[in-house]
Amino acid sequence: MRDRTHPSPKRLARSARPSSTNSRRYLAWIVLLAALLPVLLAWQGLIEQRQLIADRQFDLLSQEIREAIDERLHDHEQILLGGAGLFDASETVSRQEWHTYVERLRLTENYPGILGVGYSQLVRPDQLAAHVAAVRAEGFPDYRLKPPGERALYTAIVYLEPFSGRNLAAFGYDMFSQEIRRAAMQAAVDTDATTISGKVRLVQETHGREQAGFLMYVPIYRPGLPLDTAAERWAALRGFVYSPYRVDDLMAGILGKRSLAIDFRIYDGEGTDPDALMYDSVEQHDPEPNPNPSHTGLQRIQAYGRTWTLNLYSRPGFAAETDLATIWLVLGLGIGISLALFAVTRLLLDRRAQALALAEEMTARRQESEERFRSVFLHLGQGVVIHDAEGRILDANPAAQRILGAALEQMRELTSIDSLWQVVREDGGAFSSIDYPVIQALRLGAPVTGVVMGIRHARATPWRWVQVDAYPRQDASGAGVYQVYAVFTDITARRQAELALRDQSQHTQAILDNVIDGIVTAGPDGTVISFNPAAERIFGYTAAEVVGGNLSMLMPEPYRSGHDGYMSHHLRTGDKRVIGVTRELKGRRQDGTVFPMELAVSRIERGGRPFFIGMIRDITERKQLERMKSELISTVSHELRTPVTSIRGALGLVVGRYAETLPEKVRTMLEMAERNSARLTLLIDDILDLEKIASGRMHFDLHPTDLAALARQALEANEGYARQLQVKLTGRVELERAPVLADDNRMLQVFANLISNAVKYSPQGGEVQIGLRRHAQGFRALVEDQGPGIPESFKDHIFQRFAQADSSDSREKGGTGLGLSITKAILERHHGCIGYTSRAGGGTTFYFDLPEWSEDRADSPAPTNEDDPNPRSTP
């Protein structure tokens, strides 16, 4: 080619005449080459443009996949935050309430790919048994924590909806027992943020093809506690709201049925280690050879504390979608025109190539802009509805169609004020046509934001609560609004949670206002915080007069003086002598009158500080009835004692002196009368003893004494009675000496009651054993018989007054039914306790415990008959 276009000097010298022709020929070739050069450049430019378009298309698809995953994870976080809000709004959330909340979400319709929404309860080791018992009591008798074993902390899955299929395998699972799950849960509390776990194998993988899994966690805390530091959040932690995901199912729900021209893999972490592979889209379609993809790329998703790496690469059909057939057309046309027109067409071709390049660039830019807008429009979580200048609906994205409950075809050509829309305000009032956000934006030409409304399409069933922002778009000349974008945010779940919280608060307040018992709450310093209407009726104060004052204003002496000291002692040492125990004490009304009341105190923690709740009941009427009953019993018993004693003496005299001369039938009747008068005397004595104990008039001479000696003395004293009933009485006193602080006569009375009962109910030829041994910080005395045992139906009443296993008129054994009640009362005055063990048909063992007395306790005050302002609970 160079020889033709650049002839040698020899050829020019040989022929000068054809030089001009050659020159024109050379010039023609030069022009031809010059004409072809722009065509070649344009051809190369179109090839580069095709590559640029392919690159942009690949980047757009990659971004679309990444944004779709980000958006779906955000939507699922909102679901969990809504569940956490349900727990924050209520002290307790029942299994049915959780089921209703998740059912309202319509997971299958609105969030395809989610496996479930659950609640994992925090259980500390000392709460484990109570937790298992509580869940079993709900109707799950086989419930247990999985896996078994002792751990410092448990997080048991107690709620998981839908509660069926694969999810049943997760019920009771302790996610804190597994390292990857535990790391995510700890991070959620430490950072007070939503987290997701690394790649795990879900316990739901019970059948079918196994998929990679992960979990999302939102921590929930007990209301009212501080949450500023990680330590405070751990102390207040109540559990986790969470969702499990099978990654293949989740991706199918995110991508739907769309056909992408690229494939991608998701790895857990920064790298692409095969062990970290969570998802491979190649497995979701038919296999196709793809050894060298034309485009590859990496995307990273910062997913709630985890990094996911997306390895994206084009499929074989991707290049065909971005191929431009005009490239070869331009090349052939350019060459043809260059050969025909030479220099004239060179400029035209050059300009045309430039025009084509510019047009392609402008077209590509516009298409890219439109595609980006369309992608955002279609995948935005908020609803977007586009209206024209007349207020008619032109377009609506999928989120808007879902929120408004109508398809795009149903909405097109409708206006915001069309009768097919049912719209109400927050207070239930109707919107006027000029108040609609879109109409206001059209009229004012300015954005209208933050409008809350309830909206329902006539063909849709549920109401949706939305927050609407309307943004007008001015035309290029600025003459007026030609479009309005209405952005809808679905706040139905938040609205429902607010209503539920308000209803719960009103319900709780109604209970407090209408309960018949007084309820008073106080701080750690005794300052009254609340005072319900029942407490106002009991004490005669209004709540305004008491709130802010000290609890001691409601108490007479000596309770008033001892109150602050006891509160200080409790907060300093943790001594809970009255916490959780119902006791009787005196109260003081506003007019100064003192009355008896029952008080039950419980303690709660709020914000790291202790608070106290007192349940108060006025028992004035009950005490009056008890006093009248005691006075009646005492009066009747005293009035009966003298004549009964006289009758018994007279009968004894007659039987003893004239028994030999009396007829057999008369003597039998007199002996029966004598026995029954003795029994009546015993009954009167027992009734008087009980009345003395109850009124505090029974005298106790408490002094150091030897319980072992008393046991031996009781054994000797009751041997005659045992021989009379043909029962053997044996001793098994293991101690030489057992020092206690006691009244000798009352202790012998206790032994006598227990031994006589044991002998009375033992069969002839049977044996009753009296034992004494060391037990805990004192001594335990035992009386064991071989009788028929105590019936199951009688065990709850055995220490009640006049209680007997055989209460019929024809019962075989005598007795008043007061012995065990008196015995229990005497032991309680000695700071002791009584109990028993019984086997049906195998005998009964009664035992009582007394604390050991020692010299270092000699200065301790003995129990008295006076009321104790801070009594200890009776064992």
mmCIF file of N, CA, C and O in Angstrom, residues 304-366:
data_model
loop_
_atom_site.group_PDB
_atom_site.id
_atom_site.type_symbol
_atom_site.label_atom_id
_atom_site.label_comp_id
_atom_site.label_asym_id
_atom_site.label_seq_id
_atom_site.Cartn_x
_atom_site.Cartn_y
_atom_site.Cartn_z
ATOM 1 N N TYR A 304 -26.697 -5.243 59.332
ATOM 2 C CA TYR A 304 -26.975 -5.287 60.777
ATOM 3 C C TYR A 304 -25.881 -6.011 61.549
ATOM 4 O O TYR A 304 -26.108 -6.990 62.253
ATOM 5 N N GLY A 305 -24.666 -5.489 61.409
ATOM 6 C CA GLY A 305 -23.560 -6.048 62.175
ATOM 7 C C GLY A 305 -22.803 -7.134 61.445
ATOM 8 O O GLY A 305 -21.788 -7.609 61.951
ATOM 9 N N ARG A 306 -23.283 -7.570 60.263
ATOM 10 C CA ARG A 306 -22.577 -8.576 59.479
ATOM 11 C C ARG A 306 -22.255 -7.994 58.102
ATOM 12 O O ARG A 306 -22.943 -7.085 57.619
ATOM 13 N N THR A 307 -21.219 -8.514 57.495
ATOM 14 C CA THR A 307 -20.875 -8.138 56.125
ATOM 15 C C THR A 307 -21.163 -9.315 55.216
ATOM 16 O O THR A 307 -20.677 -10.422 55.455
ATOM 17 N N TRP A 308 -21.981 -9.066 54.177
ATOM 18 C CA TRP A 308 -22.240 -10.077 53.156
ATOM 19 C C TRP A 308 -21.524 -9.662 51.876
ATOM 20 O O TRP A 308 -21.591 -8.489 51.472
ATOM 21 N N THR A 309 -20.868 -10.604 51.250
ATOM 22 C CA THR A 309 -20.175 -10.347 49.986
ATOM 23 C C THR A 309 -21.001 -10.963 48.858
ATOM 24 O O THR A 309 -21.321 -12.149 48.883
ATOM 25 N N LEU A 310 -21.363 -10.114 47.858
ATOM 26 C CA LEU A 310 -22.101 -10.578 46.685
ATOM 27 C C LEU A 310 -21.121 -10.717 45.531
ATOM 28 O O LEU A 310 -20.497 -9.727 45.113
ATOM 29 N N ASN A 311 -20.931 -11.905 45.033
ATOM 30 C CA ASN A 311 -20.104 -12.175 43.861
ATOM 31 C C ASN A 311 -21.038 -12.302 42.667
ATOM 32 O O ASN A 311 -21.764 -13.276 42.535
ATOM 33 N N LEU A 312 -21.042 -11.263 41.786
ATOM 34 C CA LEU A 312 -21.991 -11.214 40.674
ATOM 35 C C LEU A 312 -21.266 -11.458 39.367
ATOM 36 O O LEU A 312 -20.126 -10.992 39.167
ATOM 37 N N TYR A 313 -21.915 -12.142 38.418
ATOM 38 C CA TYR A 313 -21.331 -12.402 37.105
ATOM 39 C C TYR A 313 -22.447 -12.602 36.094
ATOM 40 O O TYR A 313 -23.528 -13.062 36.421
ATOM 41 N N SER A 314 -22.140 -12.198 34.863
ATOM 42 C CA SER A 314 -23.162 -12.214 33.811
ATOM 43 C C SER A 314 -23.428 -13.624 33.329
ATOM 44 O O SER A 314 -22.561 -14.500 33.378
ATOM 45 N N ARG A 315 -24.661 -13.818 32.871
ATOM 46 C CA ARG A 315 -25.046 -15.086 32.280
ATOM 47 C C ARG A 315 -24.752 -15.060 30.773
ATOM 48 O O ARG A 315 -24.542 -13.984 30.188
ATOM 49 N N PRO A 316 -24.779 -16.236 30.123
ATOM 50 C CA PRO A 316 -24.452 -16.255 28.680
ATOM 51 C C PRO A 316 -25.356 -15.341 27.856
ATOM 52 O O PRO A 316 -24.917 -14.764 26.855
ATOM 53 N N GLY A 317 -26.601 -15.168 28.211
ATOM 54 C CA GLY A 317 -27.506 -14.344 27.424
ATOM 55 C C GLY A 317 -27.348 -12.862 27.653
ATOM 56 O O GLY A 317 -28.000 -12.052 26.987
ATOM 57 N N PHE A 318 -26.492 -12.456 28.612
ATOM 58 C CA PHE A 318 -26.351 -11.034 28.921
ATOM 59 C C PHE A 318 -25.773 -10.256 27.739
ATOM 60 O O PHE A 318 -26.234 -9.167 27.402
ATOM 61 N N ALA A 319 -24.720 -10.817 27.103
ATOM 62 C CA ALA A 319 -24.074 -10.116 25.988
ATOM 63 C C ALA A 319 -25.040 -9.917 24.827
ATOM 64 O O ALA A 319 -25.032 -8.877 24.164
ATOM 65 N N ALA A 320 -25.912 -10.907 24.605
ATOM 66 C CA ALA A 320 -26.861 -10.791 23.487
ATOM 67 C C ALA A 320 -27.836 -9.648 23.730
ATOM 68 O O ALA A 320 -28.281 -8.977 22.795
ATOM 69 N N GLU A 321 -28.214 -9.385 25.022
ATOM 70 C CA GLU A 321 -29.166 -8.321 25.319
ATOM 71 C C GLU A 321 -28.571 -6.937 25.082
ATOM 72 O O GLU A 321 -29.287 -5.973 24.825
ATOM 73 N N THR A 322 -27.223 -6.839 25.159
ATOM 74 C CA THR A 322 -26.576 -5.532 24.983
ATOM 75 C C THR A 322 -25.900 -5.384 23.626
ATOM 76 O O THR A 322 -25.179 -4.425 23.396
ATOM 77 N N ASP A 323 -26.094 -6.365 22.726
ATOM 78 C CA ASP A 323 -25.482 -6.295 21.396
ATOM 79 C C ASP A 323 -26.196 -5.243 20.543
ATOM 80 O O ASP A 323 -27.419 -5.157 20.566
ATOM 81 N N LEU A 324 -25.458 -4.443 19.806
ATOM 82 C CA LEU A 324 -26.028 -3.404 18.945
ATOM 83 C C LEU A 324 -25.820 -3.796 17.477
ATOM 84 O O LEU A 324 -24.689 -3.792 16.961
ATOM 85 N N ALA A 325 -26.896 -4.163 16.809
ATOM 86 C CA ALA A 325 -26.787 -4.566 15.392
ATOM 87 C C ALA A 325 -26.367 -3.401 14.500
ATOM 88 O O ALA A 325 -25.838 -3.580 13.403
ATOM 89 N N THR A 326 -26.599 -2.164 14.939
ATOM 90 C CA THR A 326 -26.266 -0.990 14.099
ATOM 91 C C THR A 326 -24.764 -0.801 13.923
ATOM 92 O O THR A 326 -24.329 -0.046 13.047
ATOM 93 N N ILE A 327 -23.953 -1.475 14.792
ATOM 94 C CA ILE A 327 -22.486 -1.296 14.666
ATOM 95 C C ILE A 327 -22.031 -1.718 13.267
ATOM 96 O O ILE A 327 -21.316 -0.970 12.568
ATOM 97 N N TRP A 328 -22.444 -2.923 12.867
ATOM 98 C CA TRP A 328 -21.997 -3.413 11.551
ATOM 99 C C TRP A 328 -22.699 -2.676 10.414
ATOM 100 O O TRP A 328 -22.111 -2.459 9.341
ATOM 101 N N LEU A 329 -23.907 -2.225 10.647
ATOM 102 C CA LEU A 329 -24.596 -1.445 9.620
ATOM 103 C C LEU A 329 -23.880 -0.122 9.357
ATOM 104 O O LEU A 329 -23.685 0.291 8.201
ATOM 105 N N VAL A 330 -23.473 0.532 10.409
ATOM 106 C CA VAL A 330 -22.759 1.811 10.260
ATOM 107 C C VAL A 330 -21.438 1.603 9.534
ATOM 108 O O VAL A 330 -21.042 2.405 8.657
ATOM 109 N N LEU A 331 -20.744 0.499 9.905
ATOM 110 C CA LEU A 331 -19.453 0.256 9.252
ATOM 111 C C LEU A 331 -19.633 0.043 7.746
ATOM 112 O O LEU A 331 -18.935 0.658 6.919
ATOM 113 N N GLY A 332 -20.589 -0.821 7.346
ATOM 114 C CA GLY A 332 -20.775 -1.079 5.908
ATOM 115 C C GLY A 332 -21.249 0.150 5.160
ATOM 116 O O GLY A 332 -20.790 0.451 4.040
ATOM 117 N N LEU A 333 -22.194 0.896 5.780
ATOM 118 C CA LEU A 333 -22.699 2.098 5.132
ATOM 119 C C LEU A 333 -21.608 3.150 4.980
ATOM 120 O O LEU A 333 -21.499 3.828 3.946
ATOM 121 N N GLY A 334 -20.783 3.253 5.980
ATOM 122 C CA GLY A 334 -19.696 4.242 5.911
ATOM 123 C C GLY A 334 -18.702 3.943 4.798
ATOM 124 O O GLY A 334 -18.253 4.844 4.081
ATOM 125 N N ILE A 335 -18.368 2.637 4.693
ATOM 126 C CA ILE A 335 -17.418 2.273 3.633
ATOM 127 C C ILE A 335 -18.028 2.537 2.257
ATOM 128 O O ILE A 335 -17.384 3.058 1.341
ATOM 129 N N GLY A 336 -19.333 2.161 2.065
ATOM 130 C CA GLY A 336 -19.974 2.379 0.769
ATOM 131 C C GLY A 336 -20.039 3.846 0.390
ATOM 132 O O GLY A 336 -19.743 4.229 -0.755
ATOM 133 N N ILE A 337 -20.433 4.668 1.363
ATOM 134 C CA ILE A 337 -20.528 6.104 1.070
ATOM 135 C C ILE A 337 -19.142 6.689 0.821
ATOM 136 O O ILE A 337 -18.960 7.558 -0.051
ATOM 137 N N SER A 338 -18.142 6.224 1.565
ATOM 138 C CA SER A 338 -16.776 6.733 1.373
ATOM 139 C C SER A 338 -16.263 6.417 -0.032
ATOM 140 O O SER A 338 -15.630 7.264 -0.675
ATOM 141 N N LEU A 339 -16.546 5.179 -0.492
ATOM 142 C CA LEU A 339 -16.104 4.808 -1.833
ATOM 143 C C LEU A 339 -16.839 5.605 -2.903
ATOM 144 O O LEU A 339 -16.292 5.892 -3.964
ATOM 145 N N ALA A 340 -18.104 5.982 -2.685
ATOM 146 C CA ALA A 340 -18.899 6.687 -3.686
ATOM 147 C C ALA A 340 -18.629 8.180 -3.684
ATOM 148 O O ALA A 340 -18.628 8.830 -4.716
ATOM 149 N N LEU A 341 -18.497 8.779 -2.548
ATOM 150 C CA LEU A 341 -18.441 10.235 -2.465
ATOM 151 C C LEU A 341 -17.054 10.783 -2.176
ATOM 152 O O LEU A 341 -16.827 11.989 -2.329
ATOM 153 N N PHE A 342 -16.114 9.917 -1.709
ATOM 154 C CA PHE A 342 -14.753 10.333 -1.374
ATOM 155 C C PHE A 342 -14.751 11.524 -0.414
ATOM 156 O O PHE A 342 -15.337 11.461 0.680
ATOM 157 N N ALA A 343 -14.122 12.586 -0.824
ATOM 158 C CA ALA A 343 -13.839 13.709 0.072
ATOM 159 C C ALA A 343 -15.103 14.431 0.517
ATOM 160 O O ALA A 343 -15.215 14.916 1.661
ATOM 161 N N VAL A 344 -16.183 14.503 -0.442
ATOM 162 C CA VAL A 344 -17.402 15.248 -0.095
ATOM 163 C C VAL A 344 -18.138 14.549 1.062
ATOM 164 O O VAL A 344 -18.600 15.201 2.021
ATOM 165 N N THR A 345 -18.242 13.245 0.928
ATOM 166 C CA THR A 345 -18.987 12.501 1.962
ATOM 167 C C THR A 345 -18.191 12.318 3.246
ATOM 168 O O THR A 345 -18.756 11.926 4.273
ATOM 169 N N ARG A 346 -16.853 12.551 3.175
ATOM 170 C CA ARG A 346 -16.042 12.372 4.377
ATOM 171 C C ARG A 346 -16.551 13.250 5.527
ATOM 172 O O ARG A 346 -16.733 12.797 6.662
ATOM 173 N N LEU A 347 -16.797 14.539 5.169
ATOM 174 C CA LEU A 347 -17.273 15.463 6.204
ATOM 175 C C LEU A 347 -18.651 15.052 6.712
ATOM 176 O O LEU A 347 -18.928 15.093 7.924
ATOM 177 N N LEU A 348 -19.519 14.635 5.732
ATOM 178 C CA LEU A 348 -20.863 14.217 6.147
ATOM 179 C C LEU A 348 -20.819 12.996 7.063
ATOM 180 O O LEU A 348 -21.534 12.928 8.075
ATOM 181 N N LEU A 349 -19.969 12.015 6.641
ATOM 182 C CA LEU A 349 -19.850 10.818 7.478
ATOM 183 C C LEU A 349 -19.289 11.152 8.854
ATOM 184 O O LEU A 349 -19.704 10.585 9.881
ATOM 185 N N ASP A 350 -18.327 12.074 8.835
ATOM 186 C CA ASP A 350 -17.721 12.454 10.119
ATOM 187 C C ASP A 350 -18.761 13.085 11.035
ATOM 188 O O ASP A 350 -18.860 12.766 12.219
ATOM 189 N N ARG A 351 -19.547 14.029 10.419
ATOM 190 C CA ARG A 351 -20.584 14.682 11.215
ATOM 191 C C ARG A 351 -21.673 13.682 11.664
ATOM 192 O O ARG A 351 -22.186 13.742 12.778
ATOM 193 N N ARG A 352 -22.006 12.781 10.761
ATOM 194 C CA ARG A 352 -23.024 11.797 11.102
ATOM 195 C C ARG A 352 -22.548 10.891 12.243
ATOM 196 O O ARG A 352 -23.305 10.540 13.155
ATOM 197 N N ALA A 353 -21.267 10.493 12.165
ATOM 198 C CA ALA A 353 -20.711 9.659 13.226
ATOM 199 C C ALA A 353 -20.760 10.389 14.565
ATOM 200 O O ALA A 353 -21.118 9.802 15.605
ATOM 201 N N GLN A 354 -20.412 11.695 14.487
ATOM 202 C CA GLN A 354 -20.465 12.471 15.728
ATOM 203 C C GLN A 354 -21.907 12.588 16.245
ATOM 204 O O GLN A 354 -22.170 12.482 17.454
ATOM 205 N N ALA A 355 -22.832 12.818 15.283
ATOM 206 C CA ALA A 355 -24.236 12.945 15.690
ATOM 207 C C ALA A 355 -24.755 11.639 16.296
ATOM 208 O O ALA A 355 -25.484 11.634 17.308
ATOM 209 N N LEU A 356 -24.364 10.521 15.669
ATOM 210 C CA LEU A 356 -24.795 9.238 16.212
ATOM 211 C C LEU A 356 -24.234 8.994 17.614
ATOM 212 O O LEU A 356 -24.915 8.514 18.513
ATOM 213 N N ALA A 357 -22.946 9.320 17.743
ATOM 214 C CA ALA A 357 -22.327 9.118 19.060
ATOM 215 C C ALA A 357 -23.018 9.961 20.122
ATOM 216 O O ALA A 357 -23.288 9.504 21.247
ATOM 217 N N LEU A 358 -23.287 11.242 19.747
ATOM 218 C CA LEU A 358 -23.952 12.120 20.705
ATOM 219 C C LEU A 358 -25.360 11.620 21.022
ATOM 220 O O LEU A 358 -25.797 11.629 22.190
ATOM 221 N N ALA A 359 -26.055 11.187 19.970
ATOM 222 C CA ALA A 359 -27.411 10.692 20.182
ATOM 223 C C ALA A 359 -27.401 9.441 21.052
ATOM 224 O O ALA A 359 -28.245 9.273 21.953
ATOM 225 N N GLU A 360 -26.447 8.547 20.788
ATOM 226 C CA GLU A 360 -26.349 7.339 21.604
ATOM 227 C C GLU A 360 -26.054 7.691 23.059
ATOM 228 O O GLU A 360 -26.628 7.114 23.998
ATOM 229 N N GLU A 361 -25.152 8.640 23.231
ATOM 230 C CA GLU A 361 -24.790 9.028 24.601
ATOM 231 C C GLU A 361 -25.991 9.639 25.324
ATOM 232 O O GLU A 361 -26.269 9.315 26.488
ATOM 233 N N MET A 362 -26.699 10.561 24.621
ATOM 234 C CA MET A 362 -27.864 11.185 25.252
ATOM 235 C C MET A 362 -28.957 10.164 25.539
ATOM 236 O O MET A 362 -29.605 10.197 26.595
ATOM 237 N N THR A 363 -29.144 9.242 24.584
ATOM 238 C CA THR A 363 -30.155 8.203 24.784
ATOM 239 C C THR A 363 -29.793 7.313 25.962
ATOM 240 O O THR A 363 -30.639 6.967 26.799
ATOM 241 N N ALA A 364 -28.502 6.953 26.018
ATOM 242 C CA ALA A 364 -28.059 6.089 27.117
ATOM 243 C C ALA A 364 -28.239 6.783 28.466
ATOM 244 O O ALA A 364 -28.671 6.170 29.452
ATOM 245 N N ARG A 365 -27.876 8.074 28.498
ATOM 246 C CA ARG A 365 -28.022 8.804 29.761
ATOM 247 C C ARG A 365 -29.492 8.904 30.186
ATOM 248 O O ARG A 365 -29.818 8.741 31.364
ATOM 249 N N ARG A 366 -30.346 9.195 29.213
ATOM 250 C CA ARG A 366 -31.762 9.304 29.546
ATOM 251 C C ARG A 366 -32.319 7.955 29.998
ATOM 252 O O ARG A 366 -33.084 7.870 30.973
#
